Coordinates of C-alpha atoms in Angstrom, one line a residue:
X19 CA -10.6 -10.9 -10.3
X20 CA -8.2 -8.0 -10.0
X21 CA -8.7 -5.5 -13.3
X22 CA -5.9 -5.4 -15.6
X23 CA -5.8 -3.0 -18.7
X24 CA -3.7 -1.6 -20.8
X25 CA -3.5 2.2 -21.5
X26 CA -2.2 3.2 -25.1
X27 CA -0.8 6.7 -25.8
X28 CA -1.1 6.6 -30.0
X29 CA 2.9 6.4 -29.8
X30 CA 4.4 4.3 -32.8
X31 CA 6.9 3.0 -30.4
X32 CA 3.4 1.0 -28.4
X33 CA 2.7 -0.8 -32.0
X34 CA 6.2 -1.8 -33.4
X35 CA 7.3 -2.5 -30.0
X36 CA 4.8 -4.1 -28.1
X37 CA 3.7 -2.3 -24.8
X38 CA 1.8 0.0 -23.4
X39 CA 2.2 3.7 -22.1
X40 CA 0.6 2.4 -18.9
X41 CA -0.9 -1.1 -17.2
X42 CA -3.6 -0.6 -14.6
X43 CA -3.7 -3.6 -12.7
X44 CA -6.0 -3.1 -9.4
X45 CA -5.2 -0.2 -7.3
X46 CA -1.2 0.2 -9.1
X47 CA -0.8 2.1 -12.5
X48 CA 2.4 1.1 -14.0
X49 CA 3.5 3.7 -16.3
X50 CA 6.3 3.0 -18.8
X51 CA 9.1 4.5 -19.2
X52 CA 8.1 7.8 -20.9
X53 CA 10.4 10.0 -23.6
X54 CA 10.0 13.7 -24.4
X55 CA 7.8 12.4 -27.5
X56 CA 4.6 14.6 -28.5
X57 CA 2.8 11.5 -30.2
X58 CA 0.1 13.6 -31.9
X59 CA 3.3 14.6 -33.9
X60 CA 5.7 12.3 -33.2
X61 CA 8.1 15.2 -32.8
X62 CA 11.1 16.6 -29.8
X63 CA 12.2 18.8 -29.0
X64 CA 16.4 19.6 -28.9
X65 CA 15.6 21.2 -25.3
X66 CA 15.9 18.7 -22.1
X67 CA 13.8 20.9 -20.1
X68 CA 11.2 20.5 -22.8
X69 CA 11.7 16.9 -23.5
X70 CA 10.9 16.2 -19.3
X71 CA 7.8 19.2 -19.5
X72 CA 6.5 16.5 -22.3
X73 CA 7.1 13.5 -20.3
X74 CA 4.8 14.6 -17.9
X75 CA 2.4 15.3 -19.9
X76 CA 2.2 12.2 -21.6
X77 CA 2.7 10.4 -17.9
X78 CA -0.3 12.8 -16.5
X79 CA -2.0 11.9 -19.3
X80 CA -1.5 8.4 -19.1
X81 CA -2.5 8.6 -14.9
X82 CA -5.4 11.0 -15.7
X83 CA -7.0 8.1 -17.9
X84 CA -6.0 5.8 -15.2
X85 CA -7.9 7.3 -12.6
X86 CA -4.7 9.2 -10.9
X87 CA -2.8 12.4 -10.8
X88 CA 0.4 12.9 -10.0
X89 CA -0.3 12.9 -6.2
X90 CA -0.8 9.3 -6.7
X91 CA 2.6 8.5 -7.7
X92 CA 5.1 6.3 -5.2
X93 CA 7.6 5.7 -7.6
X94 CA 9.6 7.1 -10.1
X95 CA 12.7 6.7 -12.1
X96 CA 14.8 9.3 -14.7
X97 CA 16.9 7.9 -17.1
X98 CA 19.3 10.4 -18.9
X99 CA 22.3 9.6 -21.0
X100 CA 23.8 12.6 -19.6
X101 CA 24.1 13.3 -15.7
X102 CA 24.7 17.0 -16.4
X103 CA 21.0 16.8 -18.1
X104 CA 19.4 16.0 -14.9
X105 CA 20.2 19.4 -12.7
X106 CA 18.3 21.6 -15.0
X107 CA 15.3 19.3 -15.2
X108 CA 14.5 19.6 -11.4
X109 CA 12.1 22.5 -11.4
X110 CA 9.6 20.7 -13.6
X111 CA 10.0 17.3 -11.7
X112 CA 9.4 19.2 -8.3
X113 CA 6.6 20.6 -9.3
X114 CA 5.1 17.7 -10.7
X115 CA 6.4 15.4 -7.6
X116 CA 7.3 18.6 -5.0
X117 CA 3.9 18.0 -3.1
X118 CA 3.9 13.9 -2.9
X119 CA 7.8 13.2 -3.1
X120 CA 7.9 9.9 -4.2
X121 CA 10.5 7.3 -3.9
X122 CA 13.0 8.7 -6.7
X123 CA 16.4 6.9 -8.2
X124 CA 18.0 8.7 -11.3
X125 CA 19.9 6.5 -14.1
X126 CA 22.8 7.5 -16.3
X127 CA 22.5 5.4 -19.2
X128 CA 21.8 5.1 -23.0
X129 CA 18.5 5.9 -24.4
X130 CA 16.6 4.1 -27.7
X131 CA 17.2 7.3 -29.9
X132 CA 20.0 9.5 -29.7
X133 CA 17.6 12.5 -29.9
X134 CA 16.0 11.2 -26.2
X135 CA 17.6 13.5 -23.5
X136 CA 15.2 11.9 -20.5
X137 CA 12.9 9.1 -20.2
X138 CA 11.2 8.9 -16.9
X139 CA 9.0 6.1 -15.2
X140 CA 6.4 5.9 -12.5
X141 CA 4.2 4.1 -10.4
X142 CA 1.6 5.2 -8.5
X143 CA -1.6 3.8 -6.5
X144 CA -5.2 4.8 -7.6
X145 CA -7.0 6.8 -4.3
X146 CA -9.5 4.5 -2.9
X147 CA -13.0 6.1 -2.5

């Protein structure tokens, strides 16, 4: 039987919403789609660039506990309400995706809460040994 678990960040948003940060299920980690959010603090920042440093730490966070790192990753998607936003977020994605370069599609859409600026998903496949 395949292995299927759920991964839970502490985020509010998991309980009143019902999900999880991330689903293993076999060899795929499905992560969610991940805001700027510190949830030790449930705090975020004004700053775009700091909203997408926090995604990844909440999505390496999320993979670490999965078994993966970010070299694991195959897919991602950004979602950002504003396509001006995006520009000044590459340095931090490359050097979080730079090395693997994953599939990647970006989104311009509306977000949950107005103060969300990014909100990025991923996928990636835990290394055999």
């Amino acid at each position: 039987m395949t292995e299927r678990r759920a991964i839970l960040s502490g985020s509010t948003f998991e309980e009143r919403i019902g999900y999880a940060r991330a689903v293993v299920d076999g060899d795929w980690v499905h992560v969610s789609g991940t805001t700027g959010f510190d949830y030790t603090t449930m705090t975020i920042s004004d700053d775009v660039v700091e909203q997408a440093e926090q995604c990844l730490r909440n999505i390496g966070a999320a993979l670490a506990e999965a078994g993966c790192a970010f070299a694991d990753v195959v897919r991602v998607r950004y979602l950002l309400p504003d396509r001006d936003d995006f520009e000044p977020c590459w340095p931090v994605l490359r050097r979080a995706f730079g090395g693997t370069r994953p599939a990647a599609t970006m989104l311009v859409c509306g977000l949950a809460d107005p103060r969300m600026k990014i909100e990025i998903e991923a996928y990636a496949r835990r290394p055999t040994a």
